Short mmCIF file of C-alpha atoms and ligand atoms in Angstrom, two decimals:
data_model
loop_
_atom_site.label_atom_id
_atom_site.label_comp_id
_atom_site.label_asym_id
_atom_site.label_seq_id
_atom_site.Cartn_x
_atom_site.Cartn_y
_atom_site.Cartn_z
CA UNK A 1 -0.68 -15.10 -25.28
CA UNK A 2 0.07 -11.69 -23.18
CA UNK A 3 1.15 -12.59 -19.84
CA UNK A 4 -0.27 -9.48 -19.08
CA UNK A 5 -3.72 -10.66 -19.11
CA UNK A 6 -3.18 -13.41 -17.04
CA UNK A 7 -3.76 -14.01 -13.49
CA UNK A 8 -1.14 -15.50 -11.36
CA UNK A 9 -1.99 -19.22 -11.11
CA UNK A 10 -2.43 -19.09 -14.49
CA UNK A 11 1.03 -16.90 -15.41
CA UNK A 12 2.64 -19.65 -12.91
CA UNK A 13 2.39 -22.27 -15.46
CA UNK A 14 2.28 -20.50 -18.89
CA UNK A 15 4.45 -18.00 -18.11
CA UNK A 16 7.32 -19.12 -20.28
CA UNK A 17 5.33 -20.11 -23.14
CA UNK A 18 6.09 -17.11 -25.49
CA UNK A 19 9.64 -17.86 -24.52
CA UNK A 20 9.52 -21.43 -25.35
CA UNK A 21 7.70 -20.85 -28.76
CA UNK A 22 8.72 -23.19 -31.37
CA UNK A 23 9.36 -25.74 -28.87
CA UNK A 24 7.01 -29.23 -29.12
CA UNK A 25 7.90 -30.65 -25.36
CA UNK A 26 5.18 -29.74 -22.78
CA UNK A 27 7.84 -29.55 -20.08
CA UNK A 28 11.11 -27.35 -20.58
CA UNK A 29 14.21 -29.12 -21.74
CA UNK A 30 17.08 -29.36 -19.65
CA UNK A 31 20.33 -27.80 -20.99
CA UNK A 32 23.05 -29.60 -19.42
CA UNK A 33 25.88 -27.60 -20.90
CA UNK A 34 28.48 -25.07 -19.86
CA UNK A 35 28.53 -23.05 -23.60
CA UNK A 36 27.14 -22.71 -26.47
CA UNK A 37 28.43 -22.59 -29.80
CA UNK A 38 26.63 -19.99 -32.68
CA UNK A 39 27.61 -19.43 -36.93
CA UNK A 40 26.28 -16.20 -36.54
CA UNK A 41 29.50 -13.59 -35.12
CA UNK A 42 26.21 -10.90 -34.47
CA UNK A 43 24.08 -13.37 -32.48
CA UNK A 44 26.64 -14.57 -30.29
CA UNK A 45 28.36 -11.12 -29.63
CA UNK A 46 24.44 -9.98 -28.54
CA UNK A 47 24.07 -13.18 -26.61
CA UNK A 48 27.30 -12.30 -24.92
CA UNK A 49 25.78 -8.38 -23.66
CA UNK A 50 22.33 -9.45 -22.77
CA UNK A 51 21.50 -10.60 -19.26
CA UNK A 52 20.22 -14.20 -19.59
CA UNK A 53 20.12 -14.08 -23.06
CA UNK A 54 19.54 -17.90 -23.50
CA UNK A 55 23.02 -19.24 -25.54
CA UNK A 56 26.24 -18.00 -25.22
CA UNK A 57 28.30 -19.50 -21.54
CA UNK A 58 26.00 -20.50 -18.42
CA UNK A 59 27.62 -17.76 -15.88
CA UNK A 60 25.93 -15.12 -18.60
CA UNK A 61 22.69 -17.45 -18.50
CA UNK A 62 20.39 -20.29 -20.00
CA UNK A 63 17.54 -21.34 -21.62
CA UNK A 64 16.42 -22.80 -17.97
CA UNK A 65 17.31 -19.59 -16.31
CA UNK A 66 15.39 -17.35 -18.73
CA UNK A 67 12.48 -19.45 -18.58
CA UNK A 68 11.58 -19.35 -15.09
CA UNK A 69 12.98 -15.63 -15.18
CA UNK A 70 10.19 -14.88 -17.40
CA UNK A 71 7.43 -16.44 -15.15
CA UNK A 72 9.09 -14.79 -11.93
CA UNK A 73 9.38 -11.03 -13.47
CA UNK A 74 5.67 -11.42 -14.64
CA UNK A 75 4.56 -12.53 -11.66
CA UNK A 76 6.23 -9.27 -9.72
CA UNK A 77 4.81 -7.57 -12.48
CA UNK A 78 8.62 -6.78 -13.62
CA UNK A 79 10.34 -6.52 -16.76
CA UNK A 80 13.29 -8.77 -15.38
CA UNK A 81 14.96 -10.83 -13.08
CA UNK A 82 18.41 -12.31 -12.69
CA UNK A 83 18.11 -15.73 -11.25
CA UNK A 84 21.37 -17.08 -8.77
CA UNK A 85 22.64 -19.69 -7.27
CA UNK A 86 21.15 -19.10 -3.55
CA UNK A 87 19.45 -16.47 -1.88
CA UNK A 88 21.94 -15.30 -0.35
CA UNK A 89 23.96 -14.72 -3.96
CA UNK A 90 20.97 -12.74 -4.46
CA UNK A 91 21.45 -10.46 -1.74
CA UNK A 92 24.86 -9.89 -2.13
CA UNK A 93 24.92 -9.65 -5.79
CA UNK A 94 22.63 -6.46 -5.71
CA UNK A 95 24.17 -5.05 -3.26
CA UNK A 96 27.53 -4.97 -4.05
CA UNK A 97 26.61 -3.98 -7.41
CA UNK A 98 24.51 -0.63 -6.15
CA UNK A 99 26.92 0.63 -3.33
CA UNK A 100 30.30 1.43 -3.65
CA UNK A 101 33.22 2.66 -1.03
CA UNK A 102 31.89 5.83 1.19
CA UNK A 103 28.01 4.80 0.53
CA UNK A 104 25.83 4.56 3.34
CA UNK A 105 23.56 1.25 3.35
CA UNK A 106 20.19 1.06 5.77
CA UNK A 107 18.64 -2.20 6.43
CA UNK A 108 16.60 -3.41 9.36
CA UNK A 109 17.59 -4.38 12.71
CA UNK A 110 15.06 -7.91 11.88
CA UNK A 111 16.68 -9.58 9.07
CA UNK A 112 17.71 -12.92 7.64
CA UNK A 113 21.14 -13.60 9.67
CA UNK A 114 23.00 -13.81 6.49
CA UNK A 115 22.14 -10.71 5.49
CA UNK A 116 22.71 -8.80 9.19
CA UNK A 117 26.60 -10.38 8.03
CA UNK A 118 26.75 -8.60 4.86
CA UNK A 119 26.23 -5.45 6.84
CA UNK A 120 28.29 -5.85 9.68
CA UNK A 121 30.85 -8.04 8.26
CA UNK A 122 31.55 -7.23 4.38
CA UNK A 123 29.98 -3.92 3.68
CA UNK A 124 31.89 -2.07 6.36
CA UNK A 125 35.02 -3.75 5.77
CA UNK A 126 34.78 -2.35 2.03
CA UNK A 127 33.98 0.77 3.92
CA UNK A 128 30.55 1.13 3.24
CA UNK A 129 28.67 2.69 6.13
CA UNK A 130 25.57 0.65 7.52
CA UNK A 131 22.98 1.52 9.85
CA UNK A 132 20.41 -0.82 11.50
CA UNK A 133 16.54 0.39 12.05
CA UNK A 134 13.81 -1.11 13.77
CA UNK A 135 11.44 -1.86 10.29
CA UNK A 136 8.29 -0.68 11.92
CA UNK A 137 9.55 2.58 13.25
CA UNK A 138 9.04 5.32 10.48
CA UNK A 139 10.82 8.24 12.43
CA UNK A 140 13.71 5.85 12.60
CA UNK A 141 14.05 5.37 8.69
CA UNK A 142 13.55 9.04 8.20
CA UNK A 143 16.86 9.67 10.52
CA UNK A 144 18.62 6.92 8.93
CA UNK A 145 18.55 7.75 5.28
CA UNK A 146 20.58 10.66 4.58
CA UNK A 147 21.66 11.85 1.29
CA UNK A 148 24.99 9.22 1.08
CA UNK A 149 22.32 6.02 1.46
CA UNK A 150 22.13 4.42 -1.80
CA UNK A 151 20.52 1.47 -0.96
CA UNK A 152 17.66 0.34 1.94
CA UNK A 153 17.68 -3.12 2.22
CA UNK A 154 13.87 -4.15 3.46
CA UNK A 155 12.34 -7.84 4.09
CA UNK A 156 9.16 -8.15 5.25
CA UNK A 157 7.81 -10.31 6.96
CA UNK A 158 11.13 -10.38 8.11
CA UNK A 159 13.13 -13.78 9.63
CA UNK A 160 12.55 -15.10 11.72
CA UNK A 161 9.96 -12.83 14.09
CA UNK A 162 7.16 -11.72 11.45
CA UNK A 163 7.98 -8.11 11.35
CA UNK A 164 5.88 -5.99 9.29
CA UNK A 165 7.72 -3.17 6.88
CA UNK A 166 5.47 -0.29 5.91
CA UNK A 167 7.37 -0.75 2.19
CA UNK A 168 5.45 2.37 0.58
CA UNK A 169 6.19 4.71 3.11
CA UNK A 170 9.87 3.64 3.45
CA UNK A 171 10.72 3.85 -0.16
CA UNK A 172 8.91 7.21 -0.56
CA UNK A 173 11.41 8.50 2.18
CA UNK A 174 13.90 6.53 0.15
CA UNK A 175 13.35 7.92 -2.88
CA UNK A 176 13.34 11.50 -1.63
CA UNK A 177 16.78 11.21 -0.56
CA UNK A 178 17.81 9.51 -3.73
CA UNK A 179 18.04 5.92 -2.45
CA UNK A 180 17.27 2.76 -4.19
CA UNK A 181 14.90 -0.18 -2.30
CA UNK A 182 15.29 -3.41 -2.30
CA UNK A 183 12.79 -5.70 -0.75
CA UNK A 184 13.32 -9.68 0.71
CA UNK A 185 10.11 -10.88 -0.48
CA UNK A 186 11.22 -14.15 0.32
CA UNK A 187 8.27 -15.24 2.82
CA UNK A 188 5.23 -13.63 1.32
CA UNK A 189 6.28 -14.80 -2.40
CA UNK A 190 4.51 -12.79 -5.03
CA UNK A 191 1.64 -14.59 -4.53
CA UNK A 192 0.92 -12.61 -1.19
CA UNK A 193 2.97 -9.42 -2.13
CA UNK A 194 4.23 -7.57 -4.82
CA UNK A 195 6.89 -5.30 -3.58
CA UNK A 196 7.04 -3.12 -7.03
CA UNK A 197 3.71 -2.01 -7.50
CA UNK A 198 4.24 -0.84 -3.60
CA UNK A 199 6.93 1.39 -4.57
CA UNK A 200 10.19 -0.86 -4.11
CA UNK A 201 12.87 -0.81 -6.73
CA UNK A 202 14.20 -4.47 -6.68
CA UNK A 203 12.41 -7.92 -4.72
CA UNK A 204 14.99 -9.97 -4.08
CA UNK A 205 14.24 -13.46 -2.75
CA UNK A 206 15.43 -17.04 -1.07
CA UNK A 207 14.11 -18.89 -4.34
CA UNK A 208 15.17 -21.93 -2.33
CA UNK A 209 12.06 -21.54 0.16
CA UNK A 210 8.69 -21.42 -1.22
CA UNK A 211 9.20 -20.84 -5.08
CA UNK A 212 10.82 -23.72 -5.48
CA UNK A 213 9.04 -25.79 -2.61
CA UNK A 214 10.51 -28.68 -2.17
CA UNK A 215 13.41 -28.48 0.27
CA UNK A 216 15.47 -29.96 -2.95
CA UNK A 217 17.33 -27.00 -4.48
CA UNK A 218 19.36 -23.75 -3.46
CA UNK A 219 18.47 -20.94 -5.77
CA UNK A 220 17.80 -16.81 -5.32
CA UNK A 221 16.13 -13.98 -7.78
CA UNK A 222 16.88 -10.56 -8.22
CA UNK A 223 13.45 -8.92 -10.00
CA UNK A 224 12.95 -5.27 -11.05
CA UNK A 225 12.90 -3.07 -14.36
CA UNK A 226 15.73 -3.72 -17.09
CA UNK A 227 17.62 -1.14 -16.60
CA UNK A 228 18.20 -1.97 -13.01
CA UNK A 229 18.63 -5.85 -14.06
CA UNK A 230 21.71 -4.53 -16.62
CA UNK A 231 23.20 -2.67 -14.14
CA UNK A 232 23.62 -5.50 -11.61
CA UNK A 233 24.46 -8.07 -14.39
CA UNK A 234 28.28 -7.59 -14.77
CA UNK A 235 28.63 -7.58 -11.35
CA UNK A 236 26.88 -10.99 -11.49
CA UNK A 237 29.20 -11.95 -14.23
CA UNK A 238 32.06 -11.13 -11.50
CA UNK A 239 30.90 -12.56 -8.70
CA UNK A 240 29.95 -16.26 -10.25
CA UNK A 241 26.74 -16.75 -8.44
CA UNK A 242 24.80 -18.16 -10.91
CA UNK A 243 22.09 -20.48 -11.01
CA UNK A 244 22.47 -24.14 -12.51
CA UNK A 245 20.71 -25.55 -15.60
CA UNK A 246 19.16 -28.35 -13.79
CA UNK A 247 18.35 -25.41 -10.65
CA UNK A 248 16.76 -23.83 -12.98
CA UNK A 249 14.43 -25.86 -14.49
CA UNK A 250 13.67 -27.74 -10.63
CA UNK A 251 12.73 -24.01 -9.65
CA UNK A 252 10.44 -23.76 -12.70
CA UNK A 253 9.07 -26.91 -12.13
CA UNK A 254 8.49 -26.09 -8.28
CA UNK A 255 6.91 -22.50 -8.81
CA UNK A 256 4.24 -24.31 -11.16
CA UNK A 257 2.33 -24.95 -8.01
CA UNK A 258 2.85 -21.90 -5.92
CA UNK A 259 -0.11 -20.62 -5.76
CA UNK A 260 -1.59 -23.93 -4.38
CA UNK A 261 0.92 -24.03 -2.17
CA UNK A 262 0.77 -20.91 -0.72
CA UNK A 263 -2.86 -20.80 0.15
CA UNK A 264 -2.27 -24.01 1.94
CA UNK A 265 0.70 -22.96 3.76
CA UNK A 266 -1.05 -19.54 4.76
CA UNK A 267 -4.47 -20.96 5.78
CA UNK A 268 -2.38 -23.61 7.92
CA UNK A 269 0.08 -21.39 9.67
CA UNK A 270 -2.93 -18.65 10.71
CA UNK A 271 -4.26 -21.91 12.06
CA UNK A 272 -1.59 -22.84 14.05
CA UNK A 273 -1.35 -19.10 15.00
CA UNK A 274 -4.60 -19.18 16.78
CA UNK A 275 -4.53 -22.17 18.24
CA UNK A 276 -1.45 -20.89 20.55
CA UNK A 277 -2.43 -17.27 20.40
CA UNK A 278 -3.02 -17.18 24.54
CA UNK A 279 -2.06 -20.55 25.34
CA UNK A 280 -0.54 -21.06 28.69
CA UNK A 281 2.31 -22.64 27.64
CA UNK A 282 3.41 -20.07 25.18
CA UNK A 283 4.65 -16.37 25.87
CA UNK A 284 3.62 -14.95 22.59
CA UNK A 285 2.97 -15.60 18.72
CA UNK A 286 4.43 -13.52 16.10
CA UNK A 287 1.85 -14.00 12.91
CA UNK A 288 0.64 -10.83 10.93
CA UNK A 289 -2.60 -12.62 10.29
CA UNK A 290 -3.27 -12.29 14.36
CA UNK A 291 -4.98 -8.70 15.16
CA UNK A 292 -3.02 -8.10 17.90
CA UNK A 293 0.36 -8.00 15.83
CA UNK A 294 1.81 -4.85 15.68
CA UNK A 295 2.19 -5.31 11.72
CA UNK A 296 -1.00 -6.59 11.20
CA UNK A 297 -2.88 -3.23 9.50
CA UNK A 298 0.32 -2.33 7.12
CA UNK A 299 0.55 -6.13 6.27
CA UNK A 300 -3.36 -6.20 5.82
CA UNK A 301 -2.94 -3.23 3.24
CA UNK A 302 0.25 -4.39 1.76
CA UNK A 303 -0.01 -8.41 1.43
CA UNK A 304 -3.40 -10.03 -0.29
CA UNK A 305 -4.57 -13.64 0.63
CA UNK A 306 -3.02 -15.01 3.01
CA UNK A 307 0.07 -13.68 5.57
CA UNK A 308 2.50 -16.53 4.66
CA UNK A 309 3.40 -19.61 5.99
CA UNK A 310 6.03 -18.84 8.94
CA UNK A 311 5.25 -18.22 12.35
CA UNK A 312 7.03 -17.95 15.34
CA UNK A 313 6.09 -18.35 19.32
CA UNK A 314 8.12 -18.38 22.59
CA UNK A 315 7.78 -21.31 24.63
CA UNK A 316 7.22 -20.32 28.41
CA UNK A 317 10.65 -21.82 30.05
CA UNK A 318 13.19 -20.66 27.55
CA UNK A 319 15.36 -22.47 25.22
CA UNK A 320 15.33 -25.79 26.64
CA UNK A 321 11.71 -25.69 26.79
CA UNK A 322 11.67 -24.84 23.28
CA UNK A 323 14.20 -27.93 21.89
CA UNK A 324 11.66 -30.28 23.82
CA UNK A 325 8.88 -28.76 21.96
CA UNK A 326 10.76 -29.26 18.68
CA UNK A 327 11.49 -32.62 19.81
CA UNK A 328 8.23 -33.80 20.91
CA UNK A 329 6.38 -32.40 17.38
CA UNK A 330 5.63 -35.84 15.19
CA UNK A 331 5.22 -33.74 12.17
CA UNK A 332 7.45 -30.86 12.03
CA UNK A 333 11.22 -32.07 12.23
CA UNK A 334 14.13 -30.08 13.09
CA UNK A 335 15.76 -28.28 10.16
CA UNK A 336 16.83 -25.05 8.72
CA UNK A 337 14.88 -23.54 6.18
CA UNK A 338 11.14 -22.83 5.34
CA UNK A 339 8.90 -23.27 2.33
CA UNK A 340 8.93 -26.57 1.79
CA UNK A 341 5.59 -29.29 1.33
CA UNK A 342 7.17 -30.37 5.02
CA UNK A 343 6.90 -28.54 8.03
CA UNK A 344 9.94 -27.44 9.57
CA UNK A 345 10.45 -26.17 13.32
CA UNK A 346 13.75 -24.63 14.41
CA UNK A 347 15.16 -22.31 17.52
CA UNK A 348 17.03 -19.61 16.18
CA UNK A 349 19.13 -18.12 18.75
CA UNK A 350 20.84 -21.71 18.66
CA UNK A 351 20.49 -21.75 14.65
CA UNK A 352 22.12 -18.20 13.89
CA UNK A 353 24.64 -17.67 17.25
CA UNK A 354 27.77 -18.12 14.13
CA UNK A 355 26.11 -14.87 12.31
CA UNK A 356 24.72 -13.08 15.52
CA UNK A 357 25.91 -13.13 18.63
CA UNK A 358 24.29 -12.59 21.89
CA UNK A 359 23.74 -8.53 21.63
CA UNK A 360 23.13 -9.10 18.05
CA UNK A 361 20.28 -12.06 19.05
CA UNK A 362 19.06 -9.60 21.60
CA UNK A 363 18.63 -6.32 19.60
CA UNK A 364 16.51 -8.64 17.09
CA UNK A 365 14.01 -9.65 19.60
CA UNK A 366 15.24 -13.39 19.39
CA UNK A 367 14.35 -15.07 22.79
CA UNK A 368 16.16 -18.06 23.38
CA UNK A 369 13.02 -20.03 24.03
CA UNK A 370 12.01 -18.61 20.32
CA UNK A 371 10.78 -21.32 18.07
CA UNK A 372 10.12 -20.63 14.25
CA UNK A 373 7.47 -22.95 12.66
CA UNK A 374 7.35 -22.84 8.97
CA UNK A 375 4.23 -24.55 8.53
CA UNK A 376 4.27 -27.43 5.35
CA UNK A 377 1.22 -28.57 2.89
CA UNK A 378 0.44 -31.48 5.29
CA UNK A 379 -3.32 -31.96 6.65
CA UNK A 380 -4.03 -28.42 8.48
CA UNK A 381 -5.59 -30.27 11.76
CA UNK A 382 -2.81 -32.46 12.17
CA UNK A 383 -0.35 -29.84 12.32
CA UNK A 384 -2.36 -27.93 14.60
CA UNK A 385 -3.20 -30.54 17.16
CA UNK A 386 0.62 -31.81 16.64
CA UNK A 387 2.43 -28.03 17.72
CA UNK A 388 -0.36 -28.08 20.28
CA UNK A 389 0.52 -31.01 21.88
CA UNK A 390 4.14 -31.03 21.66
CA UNK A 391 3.87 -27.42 23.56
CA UNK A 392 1.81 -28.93 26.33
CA UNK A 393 3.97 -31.79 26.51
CA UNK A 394 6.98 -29.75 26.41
CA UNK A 395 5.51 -27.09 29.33
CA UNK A 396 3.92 -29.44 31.59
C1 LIG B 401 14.40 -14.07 4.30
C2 LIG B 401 15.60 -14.79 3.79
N1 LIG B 401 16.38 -14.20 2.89
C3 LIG B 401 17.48 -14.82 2.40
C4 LIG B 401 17.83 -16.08 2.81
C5 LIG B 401 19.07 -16.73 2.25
O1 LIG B 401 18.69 -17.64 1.25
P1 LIG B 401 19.60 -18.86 0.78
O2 LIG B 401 19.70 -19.81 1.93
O3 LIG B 401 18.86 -19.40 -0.41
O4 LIG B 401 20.93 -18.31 0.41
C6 LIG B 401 17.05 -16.74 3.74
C7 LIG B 401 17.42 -18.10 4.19
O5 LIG B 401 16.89 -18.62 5.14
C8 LIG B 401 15.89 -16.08 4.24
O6 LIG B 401 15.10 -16.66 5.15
#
């Protein structure tokens, strides 16, 4: 079977099945074992030099990595991906394998939190030069990246406000300057986005959100062409930040359904989006699906069936407005992360104030009375009436 023929639900689940040839069990096997022994002195020394080449020591990869490696990469329409033990692992990973003392770094001003820290707390102490842009503001990039930038750092839609990155027209002024572009593709999952075929050189991604699903497993993916996947492996190697057998094969497992998943999530959370678009008790709605968001064309062009399933809103009152919304939802509890079957509600200027503080809260648009809703698979009019509600309640 060529997984190039397939469509994505259908790459989802036999995705790994070339891989796996030879192998009777439906499901994967689970290799619960730190290294692997071979007779042959030429297999194991290529085993040992080939990025999640499945047998030679689990930090170089495994059988459970490669196999849902193979269904991520062909679902970004990749030749490869590097699977680690968070998102975050991800993030840094690439990075610190592309830049180097004296490089220059641009990433947005609307990021995960984590990754606003690699910036502003690790890259410059290694003294690599970052600079911050506002992701919708194309005259910005263009001053940013200057000949010394090797690497833009995008995410879109970015965490936690929805922002909208115009990803072909940043990496072609990326590319003219030489840069490399790496994209967190984290909330639209490939199902809604494929960052490669818009011109990005690496999708990086929170594998522990929506490809694996289930709120039950930390895991990250670095996806792009070989030669870019060999260059960041011995780094990888160095840094230790590899993903677990048993990860693994939960991640696999997880991504099965993703497509499912996602249209559920998607459908739900434009929903929701609606219902509070203009509601009294709310100041505003960040959702690229809405017509009125500044992202919404570029994300119309760029993302196809569906806008995700995170949104956020400000609850008229401020912050402790928004904790008795949070409180009074039945369905959504209070809890970091997104991309789960549940629906999760959080505030982030109380979530991220250790990574970000006040300016840093401010310059990203993060109101304290900000709530993100990462909308789960639950029954779409329950969830709606149930944020509705709890806003009224919370605003009354
Ligand atoms: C967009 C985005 N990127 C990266 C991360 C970090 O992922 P992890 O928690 O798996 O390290 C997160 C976590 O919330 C995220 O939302």
């Amino acid at each position: 079977m060529d997984r190039d023929d397939l469509r994505p639900d259908s790459l989802l689940i036999h995705g790994d099945r070339a891989r796996r040839a030879g192998q009777a069990s439906v499901a994967p096997p689970i290799y619960p074992t730190s290294t692997y022994a071979s007779d042959d002195p030429e297999a194991f020394t290529r085993a040992a030099t080939t990025p999640q080449d499945a047998g030679f020591y689990t930090r170089y990869g495994s059988p459970n990595q490669a196999d849902a490696a193979a269904v991520l990469a062909g679902l970004e329409g990749a030749e490869a991906a590097l699977l680690t033990a968070s998102g975050m692992a991800a993030i840094t990973t690439a990075t610190l394998a592309l830049v180097s003392a004296g490089d220059h770094v641009a990433l947005q001003t609307s990021v995960y939190g984590g990754t606003a820290a690699l910036a502003s707390e690790v890259l410059e102490r290694f003294g690599v030069r970052t600079t911050a842009v506002a992701q919708d503001d194309l005259d910005a990039w263009d001053a940013a990246i200057t000949p010394e930038t090797r690497l833009v750092l995008l995410e879109t839609p970015s965490n936690p406000r929805l922002g909208v990155t115009d990803v072909t027209a940043v990496a072609e002024i990326a590319h003219a300057r030489g840069a490399l572009v790496a994209v967190d593709s984290t909330f639209a999952t490939p199902i809604h986005q494929r960052p490669l075929a818009l011109g990005a050189d690496l999708v990086l991604h929170s594998a522990t959100k929506y490809l694996g699903g289930h709120s039950d497993l930390l895991a990250g993916a670095i996806v792009g062409s070989t030669a870019l996947i060999e260059r960041i492996w011995p780094t990888s190697l160095v840094l230790g930040g590899t993903l677990g057998s048993f990860e693994a094969w939960l991640l696999l497992r997880g991504m099965r359904t993703l497509g499912m998943r996602m249209a559920r999530h998607s459908g739900t959370a434009l929903a929701v989006a609606q219902a509070l678009d203009g509601h009294p008790g709310v100041v505003h709605v960040d959702y690229a699906g809405l017509p009125g968001h500044p992202g919404h064309d570029v994300a119309t062009r760029q993302m196809t069936g569906g806008y995700g399933g995170v949104l956020a809103f400000e609850v008229r009152g401020g912050g402790a407005a928004a904790e008795r919304a949070i409180s009074a939802m039945r369905i959504a509890r209070r809890a970091a992360s997104l991309g789960g079957v549940e629906s999760l509600a959080v505030r982030p200027a109380a979530m991220w104030a250790t990574q970000m503080d006040e300016g840093a809260l401010e310059r990203a648009g993060i109101a304290p009375g900000l709530v993100r809703l990462a909308v789960g698979v639950e029954d779409p009019d329950d969830v709606v009436a149930d944020v509705v509600a709890a806003v009224e309640a919370a605003t009354a």
